[in-house]
Amino acid sequence: MSEHLTQASYPGEIDIKGDRAPVTYKIKAMKEDDGAIHVDLSLTAPRDWLLKHGFRHEAVLRRTKGDPVPVHFEETLTVADNIAVTLRAEEFVCRSMDELARTFPELGSKAN
């Protein structure tokens, strides 16, 4: 059974080939039975802005704290998709709370 550790939203920027816009991204961390901490990172962005800037499948999330993270859309984005689309990063797996705090410094005291 997994244990919910934290879920919070943070400001960042989405970057598509140098074109940037502010976004809010979400981090959700769960501790699994084996002790590993699984972290999901996602954001919602306007479809039309993404398409206007050449997005089809992948962009970069620039965080205020922490390294840039690639985020992707499940398929190729088109005008037929919802007006707001969710982009996700590959799941992160941290082996300890210290590793979680290093990987996601924006969590601050929430990671301890």
Short mmCIF file of C-alpha atoms in Angstrom, two decimals:
data_model
loop_
_atom_site.label_atom_id
_atom_site.label_comp_id
_atom_site.label_asym_id
_atom_site.label_seq_id
_atom_site.Cartn_x
_atom_site.Cartn_y
_atom_site.Cartn_z
CA MET A 1 0.00 0.00 0.00
CA SER A 2 1.36 3.42 -0.91
CA GLU A 3 1.63 6.40 1.42
CA HIS A 4 0.80 9.91 0.16
CA LEU A 5 3.72 12.23 1.00
CA THR A 6 2.87 15.51 -0.69
CA GLN A 7 1.01 17.18 -3.51
CA ALA A 8 1.58 20.82 -4.39
CA SER A 9 1.68 23.31 -7.25
CA TYR A 10 4.57 25.58 -8.23
CA PRO A 11 5.23 28.32 -10.81
CA GLY A 12 7.50 27.60 -13.75
CA GLU A 13 7.81 28.21 -17.47
CA ILE A 14 7.10 25.99 -20.43
CA ASP A 15 9.80 26.23 -23.09
CA ILE A 16 9.30 25.26 -26.73
CA LYS A 17 12.45 25.92 -28.76
CA GLY A 18 13.19 29.07 -26.74
CA ASP A 19 9.61 30.40 -26.69
CA ARG A 20 8.50 30.53 -23.05
CA ALA A 21 5.27 31.10 -21.15
CA PRO A 22 4.44 30.94 -17.44
CA VAL A 23 2.74 27.75 -16.21
CA THR A 24 1.86 26.12 -12.94
CA TYR A 25 3.04 22.57 -12.51
CA LYS A 26 2.00 19.94 -9.98
CA ILE A 27 4.13 17.49 -8.05
CA LYS A 28 2.64 14.44 -6.35
CA ALA A 29 4.89 12.15 -4.28
CA MET A 30 3.90 8.69 -3.01
CA LYS A 31 6.01 6.31 -0.93
CA GLU A 32 5.58 2.69 -2.00
CA ASP A 33 5.89 -0.46 0.11
CA ASP A 34 9.46 -1.05 -1.11
CA GLY A 35 10.47 2.38 0.29
CA ALA A 36 10.84 3.99 -3.12
CA ILE A 37 9.25 7.39 -3.61
CA HIS A 38 7.39 7.76 -6.90
CA VAL A 39 6.92 11.31 -8.10
CA ASP A 40 4.50 12.45 -10.80
CA LEU A 41 4.99 15.87 -12.37
CA SER A 42 2.39 17.41 -14.68
CA LEU A 43 1.20 20.73 -16.02
CA THR A 44 -1.73 22.03 -18.02
CA ALA A 45 -1.11 24.37 -20.94
CA PRO A 46 -3.31 26.08 -23.55
CA ARG A 47 -3.52 23.99 -26.73
CA ASP A 48 -3.53 27.02 -29.05
CA TRP A 49 -0.38 28.54 -27.50
CA LEU A 50 1.39 25.20 -27.77
CA LEU A 51 0.43 24.77 -31.42
CA LYS A 52 1.34 28.39 -32.27
CA HIS A 53 4.85 27.78 -30.95
CA GLY A 54 5.38 24.54 -32.83
CA PHE A 55 4.64 22.03 -30.08
CA ARG A 56 3.65 18.58 -31.28
CA HIS A 57 4.76 16.13 -28.60
CA GLU A 58 7.46 17.41 -26.20
CA ALA A 59 8.55 20.61 -24.41
CA VAL A 60 10.72 21.54 -21.43
CA LEU A 61 9.47 22.68 -18.03
CA ARG A 62 11.80 25.29 -16.55
CA ARG A 63 11.45 25.26 -12.78
CA THR A 64 12.42 28.18 -10.52
CA LYS A 65 14.27 25.66 -8.36
CA GLY A 66 15.63 22.44 -9.79
CA ASP A 67 16.72 21.22 -13.19
CA PRO A 68 14.67 21.59 -16.38
CA VAL A 69 12.37 18.62 -17.00
CA PRO A 70 11.14 17.30 -20.36
CA VAL A 71 7.34 17.04 -20.49
CA HIS A 72 5.31 15.35 -23.18
CA PHE A 73 1.82 14.89 -24.55
CA GLU A 74 0.67 11.30 -25.04
CA GLU A 75 0.14 11.72 -28.78
CA THR A 76 0.81 14.38 -31.39
CA LEU A 77 -1.10 17.54 -30.46
CA THR A 78 -3.67 18.82 -32.99
CA VAL A 79 -6.51 21.34 -33.05
CA ALA A 80 -8.88 18.44 -32.35
CA ASP A 81 -7.48 18.10 -28.79
CA ASN A 82 -8.96 19.81 -25.73
CA ILE A 83 -8.40 23.56 -25.37
CA ALA A 84 -6.20 22.86 -22.32
CA VAL A 85 -3.93 19.83 -22.42
CA THR A 86 -2.00 18.02 -19.73
CA LEU A 87 1.70 17.40 -20.26
CA ARG A 88 3.54 14.90 -18.07
CA ALA A 89 7.13 14.14 -17.19
CA GLU A 90 8.40 10.58 -17.01
CA GLU A 91 7.82 9.27 -13.48
CA PHE A 92 10.70 9.97 -11.10
CA VAL A 93 11.73 7.31 -8.60
CA CYS A 94 13.71 8.49 -5.57
CA ARG A 95 15.27 5.99 -3.17
CA SER A 96 15.21 8.28 -0.11
CA MET A 97 13.77 11.50 1.28
CA ASP A 98 17.21 13.10 0.79
CA GLU A 99 17.18 12.19 -2.90
CA LEU A 100 13.62 13.57 -3.16
CA ALA A 101 14.75 16.86 -1.59
CA ARG A 102 17.75 17.10 -3.97
CA THR A 103 15.68 16.30 -7.06
CA PHE A 104 12.77 18.54 -6.07
CA PRO A 105 14.19 21.46 -4.03
CA GLU A 106 10.91 23.33 -4.48
CA LEU A 107 9.31 20.89 -2.03
CA GLY A 108 11.45 22.41 0.74
CA SER A 109 10.29 21.22 4.14
CA LYS A 110 7.48 19.20 2.52
CA ALA A 111 10.12 16.65 1.48
CA ASN A 112 11.33 16.08 5.04
#
